Amino acid sequence: MNRFEALRVFCVAAESPNFRDAAIRLGVSPQVITRVIKQLEEELGEPLFHRSTRGVRMTHFGEQLALKSAAAIAGVENIFPAEASGTSDELSGVVRIAAPSALGHRFIARGLAPVLAANPGLTLDLRLSEVLADVVDEQIDIGVRIGPMRDNRFVARAVSKALLYFVAAPALLERVGHPASKRDLFTRPITALIDRNTGRPWPWMFSDGNPIVPANPAFVTDDPATECEAVAAGIGIGQLPGHLALPLLREGVLTPLLDRLRPQASTMYVYRPHRTPVPRRVQRVFDELCKILADCEEAPEIAPPAKRRAKHP
């Protein structure tokens, strides 16, 4: 156990109302806080916190240790210049992010621009792909994922719900008519998106839980933004994620279809590997990215068809 780092974790826990709050401040899981405190208690031979069903409270020994530890940590940090210890106001260094391409184009680069402008020494290395990145092997600092997180190597924060919409251009629907059912849907021209992880088309998801792989699509691509453009151009009906579909639905460029058949929302996560300590630049970008992506799946305010056609003749 790194004693200095353990005391730093203990000091944050001592200043926090509970271990969960301390974990959020340090960017780690509550289990990490619990493990470090337990190791300190075993090494020192004294309990640092009283534990009960109501929570945790510092012991007298813990309070004395917190005072000594805070003074010791401050003394060590004063040895180093502010820039070297990372305590200066300005952030510097590289933050590497892996994210789906559509989110990067529309939200991430634009949303993080103010952070980069305020910190000229900060560099954003943004890798956009639908292929799942191994953030540990590829030395990625932060990742964005839609769907379940099953890897305990990550600190993950759920930021929003990711919705899927059946959509089509009004001109296409005037030509082929509105589908009235799931079976009817696949008698119209449709688009398909290739899963770059497998090389096969992504299945379309439905509320009944029975996915269908698109057969004989009118348009196929492995890029979500390009599929969105094809649907907007009237090539075919598509099942698009909300962060692509919603702006075009609000503008009337696309029309929603068969809302009753839409699947349940998935969860969008921002995550990073378990690394201690967490560089300030990574924690700042992580927190900012969570705020940016929390707003990308707002419910659409769609104009009625008559207004939509008048606005887009």
Coordinates of C-alpha atoms in Angstrom, one line a residue:
M1 CA 0.0 0.0 0.0
N2 CA 1.3 3.5 -0.9
R3 CA 1.1 5.1 2.5
F4 CA 1.1 8.7 1.2
E5 CA -1.8 8.0 -1.3
A6 CA -3.7 6.1 1.4
L7 CA -3.4 9.1 3.8
R8 CA -4.6 11.3 1.0
V9 CA -7.7 9.1 0.5
F10 CA -8.3 9.0 4.2
C11 CA -8.2 12.9 4.4
V12 CA -10.8 13.2 1.7
A13 CA -13.0 10.6 3.4
A14 CA -12.5 12.5 6.7
E15 CA -13.8 15.7 5.1
S16 CA -16.7 14.0 3.3
P17 CA -20.2 13.2 4.8
N18 CA -19.8 9.6 3.7
F19 CA -17.6 7.2 1.7
R20 CA -19.7 7.6 -1.4
D21 CA -19.2 11.3 -1.5
A22 CA -15.5 10.8 -1.0
A23 CA -15.4 8.4 -3.9
I24 CA -17.1 10.9 -6.2
R25 CA -14.6 13.6 -5.2
L26 CA -11.7 11.3 -5.9
G27 CA -13.2 9.7 -9.0
V28 CA -13.1 6.2 -7.7
S29 CA -15.6 3.6 -6.5
P30 CA -16.8 3.5 -2.9
Q31 CA -15.2 0.1 -2.6
V32 CA -11.8 1.6 -3.1
I33 CA -12.4 4.0 -0.2
T34 CA -13.5 1.2 2.0
R35 CA -10.5 -1.0 1.1
V36 CA -8.0 1.8 1.7
I37 CA -9.5 2.7 5.1
K38 CA -9.5 -0.9 6.2
Q39 CA -5.9 -1.3 5.2
L40 CA -4.9 1.8 7.2
E41 CA -6.8 0.6 10.2
E42 CA -5.1 -2.8 10.0
E43 CA -1.6 -1.2 9.7
L44 CA -2.2 1.3 12.5
G45 CA -4.0 -1.1 14.8
E46 CA -6.8 1.5 15.5
P47 CA -10.3 2.0 14.1
L48 CA -10.5 5.3 12.1
F49 CA -14.3 5.3 11.8
H50 CA -17.3 4.1 13.8
R51 CA -19.6 2.2 11.5
S52 CA -23.3 1.8 12.0
T53 CA -26.5 1.4 10.0
R54 CA -26.8 5.2 9.9
G55 CA -23.4 5.6 8.3
V56 CA -19.8 6.3 9.5
R57 CA -18.3 8.7 12.0
M58 CA -14.7 9.3 12.8
T59 CA -13.2 8.0 16.0
H60 CA -11.1 10.2 18.3
F61 CA -7.9 8.5 16.9
G62 CA -9.2 9.1 13.4
E63 CA -9.7 12.8 14.0
Q64 CA -6.1 13.2 15.4
L65 CA -4.7 11.3 12.4
A66 CA -6.7 13.5 10.0
L67 CA -5.1 16.6 11.4
K68 CA -1.6 15.1 11.3
S69 CA -2.1 13.7 7.8
A70 CA -3.4 17.0 6.3
A71 CA -0.4 18.8 7.7
A72 CA 2.0 16.2 6.3
I73 CA 0.4 16.1 2.9
A74 CA 0.5 19.9 2.7
G75 CA 4.2 19.8 3.6
V76 CA 5.0 17.3 0.9
E77 CA 3.0 19.2 -1.8
N78 CA 4.8 22.5 -0.9
I79 CA 8.1 20.9 -2.0
F80 CA 7.0 20.8 -5.6
P81 CA 6.2 23.8 -7.9
A82 CA 2.5 24.3 -8.6
E83 CA 2.8 23.3 -12.2
A84 CA 4.6 20.0 -11.4
S85 CA 2.2 19.0 -8.7
G86 CA -0.8 19.7 -10.8
T87 CA -2.2 22.3 -8.3
S88 CA -2.1 25.3 -10.7
D89 CA -5.4 26.7 -11.9
E90 CA -4.6 25.9 -15.5
L91 CA -4.9 22.4 -16.8
S92 CA -2.2 21.0 -19.1
G93 CA -1.4 17.7 -20.8
V94 CA -3.3 15.3 -23.1
V95 CA -6.7 13.7 -22.4
R96 CA -7.6 10.8 -24.7
I97 CA -11.3 10.1 -25.4
A98 CA -12.9 7.2 -27.3
A99 CA -16.5 7.8 -28.4
P100 CA -19.0 6.9 -31.1
S101 CA -18.5 9.1 -34.2
A102 CA -21.9 10.8 -34.2
L103 CA -21.5 11.9 -30.6
G104 CA -18.0 13.2 -31.3
H105 CA -19.1 15.2 -34.3
R106 CA -22.2 16.8 -32.8
F107 CA -21.5 17.1 -29.1
I108 CA -18.1 16.4 -27.7
A109 CA -15.7 18.6 -29.7
R110 CA -18.1 21.5 -29.6
G111 CA -19.0 21.0 -25.9
L112 CA -15.4 20.8 -24.7
A113 CA -14.3 23.8 -26.7
P114 CA -14.7 26.2 -23.7
V115 CA -12.5 24.0 -21.5
L116 CA -9.8 23.9 -24.2
A117 CA -10.0 27.7 -24.7
A118 CA -9.6 28.3 -20.9
N119 CA -6.6 25.9 -20.7
P120 CA -4.2 26.5 -23.7
G121 CA -1.9 23.8 -22.4
L122 CA -4.7 21.1 -22.6
T123 CA -4.8 18.8 -25.6
L124 CA -7.9 16.7 -26.5
D125 CA -7.1 13.5 -28.4
L126 CA -10.6 12.3 -29.6
R127 CA -10.8 8.9 -31.3
L128 CA -14.2 8.3 -33.0
S129 CA -15.3 4.9 -33.9
E130 CA -18.2 2.5 -33.4
V131 CA -15.6 -0.2 -32.6
L132 CA -15.4 -0.8 -28.9
A133 CA -12.1 0.5 -27.6
D134 CA -10.0 -1.2 -25.0
V135 CA -9.3 1.8 -22.9
V136 CA -6.7 0.1 -20.8
D137 CA -4.6 -1.4 -23.7
E138 CA -5.0 1.7 -25.9
Q139 CA -4.3 4.1 -23.0
I140 CA -7.6 5.9 -23.4
D141 CA -8.4 8.2 -20.4
I142 CA -12.2 8.5 -21.0
G143 CA -14.7 6.5 -23.0
V144 CA -18.3 6.8 -24.0
R145 CA -20.5 3.8 -24.4
I146 CA -24.2 3.1 -25.0
G147 CA -25.4 -0.1 -23.4
P148 CA -24.5 -2.1 -20.3
M149 CA -21.2 -1.7 -18.5
R150 CA -19.9 -5.1 -17.3
D151 CA -16.2 -4.4 -16.8
N152 CA -15.2 -3.7 -13.2
R153 CA -12.0 -2.1 -14.4
F154 CA -14.0 1.0 -15.1
V155 CA -15.4 3.9 -13.1
A156 CA -18.7 4.5 -15.0
R157 CA -21.3 7.2 -14.7
A158 CA -24.7 6.9 -16.2
V159 CA -25.4 10.3 -17.9
S160 CA -28.6 9.9 -20.0
K161 CA -31.0 7.5 -21.7
A162 CA -30.3 6.6 -25.4
L163 CA -33.4 6.2 -27.4
L164 CA -34.1 4.7 -30.8
Y165 CA -36.6 6.2 -33.3
F166 CA -38.3 4.8 -36.4
V167 CA -38.1 7.8 -38.8
A168 CA -38.5 8.7 -42.5
A169 CA -38.5 11.8 -44.7
P170 CA -41.9 13.2 -45.4
A171 CA -41.3 12.9 -49.2
L172 CA -40.6 9.2 -48.9
L173 CA -43.8 8.7 -46.9
E174 CA -45.9 10.6 -49.5
R175 CA -44.5 8.2 -52.1
V176 CA -44.7 4.8 -50.3
G177 CA -47.2 5.5 -47.5
H178 CA -47.0 5.3 -43.7
P179 CA -46.4 1.7 -42.4
A180 CA -49.1 0.6 -40.0
S181 CA -47.4 -2.4 -38.3
K182 CA -44.1 -4.1 -37.8
R183 CA -44.7 -6.4 -40.8
D184 CA -45.7 -3.4 -42.9
L185 CA -42.6 -1.6 -41.9
F186 CA -40.3 -4.0 -43.8
T187 CA -42.3 -3.7 -47.0
R188 CA -41.0 -0.2 -47.4
P189 CA -37.5 0.9 -48.4
I190 CA -35.2 0.8 -45.3
T191 CA -31.6 1.5 -44.4
A192 CA -29.2 -0.7 -42.5
L193 CA -26.1 0.1 -40.4
I194 CA -23.1 -2.2 -40.3
D195 CA -21.7 -3.1 -36.9
R196 CA -18.0 -2.6 -37.3
N197 CA -17.3 -5.0 -34.4
T198 CA -18.9 -7.9 -36.3
G199 CA -19.2 -6.8 -40.0
R200 CA -22.9 -7.6 -39.9
P201 CA -25.9 -5.3 -39.9
W202 CA -27.2 -4.1 -36.6
P203 CA -30.6 -5.6 -35.9
W204 CA -33.6 -3.3 -35.5
M205 CA -34.9 -3.4 -31.9
F206 CA -38.6 -3.4 -31.0
S207 CA -40.8 -3.0 -27.9
D208 CA -41.6 -6.7 -27.9
G209 CA -38.0 -7.6 -27.4
N210 CA -37.7 -9.5 -30.7
P211 CA -35.0 -7.9 -32.9
I212 CA -35.0 -8.2 -36.7
V213 CA -32.0 -7.9 -39.0
P214 CA -32.9 -5.7 -41.9
A215 CA -33.3 -7.8 -45.1
N216 CA -32.8 -6.3 -48.6
P217 CA -32.1 -2.7 -47.4
A218 CA -32.1 0.1 -50.0
F219 CA -29.0 1.7 -48.4
V220 CA -26.2 0.2 -46.2
T221 CA -23.4 2.0 -44.5
D222 CA -21.1 1.6 -41.5
D223 CA -21.3 5.2 -40.5
P224 CA -24.3 6.4 -38.4
A225 CA -24.2 10.0 -39.5
T226 CA -24.2 8.9 -43.2
E227 CA -27.2 6.6 -42.5
C228 CA -29.0 9.6 -41.0
E229 CA -28.2 11.7 -44.1
A230 CA -29.6 8.9 -46.3
V231 CA -32.8 8.7 -44.3
A232 CA -33.2 12.5 -44.5
A233 CA -32.7 12.4 -48.2
G234 CA -35.7 10.0 -48.5
I235 CA -33.7 6.9 -49.5
G236 CA -35.4 4.7 -46.9
I237 CA -36.9 4.4 -43.4
G238 CA -34.3 4.1 -40.7
Q239 CA -34.0 3.3 -37.0
L240 CA -31.8 6.1 -35.7
P241 CA -30.5 7.0 -32.3
G242 CA -32.0 10.0 -30.6
H243 CA -28.8 12.2 -30.7
L244 CA -29.1 12.0 -34.5
A245 CA -32.8 11.9 -35.0
L246 CA -34.1 14.4 -32.5
P247 CA -32.7 17.6 -34.1
L248 CA -34.2 16.6 -37.5
L249 CA -37.5 15.6 -35.9
R250 CA -37.8 19.0 -34.3
E251 CA -37.0 20.8 -37.6
G252 CA -39.6 18.6 -39.5
V253 CA -36.9 17.1 -41.7
L254 CA -37.9 13.7 -40.4
T255 CA -41.2 12.2 -39.4
P256 CA -41.6 9.8 -36.4
L257 CA -43.2 6.4 -37.1
L258 CA -44.7 3.6 -35.0
D259 CA -43.9 5.0 -31.6
R260 CA -45.6 2.1 -29.9
L261 CA -43.0 -0.3 -31.4
R262 CA -40.0 1.7 -30.1
P263 CA -37.7 -0.3 -27.8
Q264 CA -36.9 0.7 -24.2
A265 CA -34.1 3.2 -23.8
S266 CA -30.5 2.1 -23.2
T267 CA -28.2 3.9 -20.9
M268 CA -25.3 6.1 -22.0
Y269 CA -22.2 6.0 -19.9
V270 CA -19.1 8.0 -19.5
Y271 CA -16.4 5.9 -18.1
R272 CA -12.6 5.7 -17.3
P273 CA -10.2 3.1 -16.0
H274 CA -9.6 2.7 -12.3
R275 CA -6.4 4.8 -11.9
T276 CA -5.2 6.5 -8.7
P277 CA -4.4 9.3 -8.5
V278 CA -6.6 10.7 -11.2
P279 CA -5.0 13.7 -13.1
R280 CA -6.9 16.9 -12.6
R281 CA -7.2 17.4 -16.4
V282 CA -8.8 13.9 -16.8
Q283 CA -11.3 14.5 -13.9
R284 CA -12.2 17.9 -15.2
V285 CA -12.9 16.7 -18.8
F286 CA -14.7 13.6 -17.4
D287 CA -17.1 15.8 -15.3
E288 CA -17.6 18.2 -18.2
L289 CA -18.3 15.4 -20.6
C290 CA -21.0 14.0 -18.3
K291 CA -22.7 17.4 -18.3
I292 CA -22.5 17.7 -22.1
L293 CA -24.0 14.2 -22.8
A294 CA -26.7 14.5 -20.2
D295 CA -28.6 16.9 -22.5
C296 CA -28.2 15.1 -25.8
E297 CA -31.4 12.9 -25.5
E298 CA -34.0 15.4 -24.6
A299 CA -37.6 14.6 -25.6
P300 CA -38.5 16.0 -29.0
E301 CA -41.0 18.8 -29.5
I302 CA -42.3 17.9 -32.9
A303 CA -44.5 20.2 -34.9
P304 CA -47.8 18.8 -36.2
P305 CA -47.6 17.6 -39.9
A306 CA -49.4 20.6 -41.3
K307 CA -47.0 23.1 -39.8
R308 CA -44.0 20.9 -40.7
R309 CA -45.0 20.8 -44.4
A310 CA -45.6 24.5 -44.5
K311 CA -42.2 25.1 -43.0
H312 CA -40.5 22.7 -45.4
P313 CA -42.4 22.8 -48.7

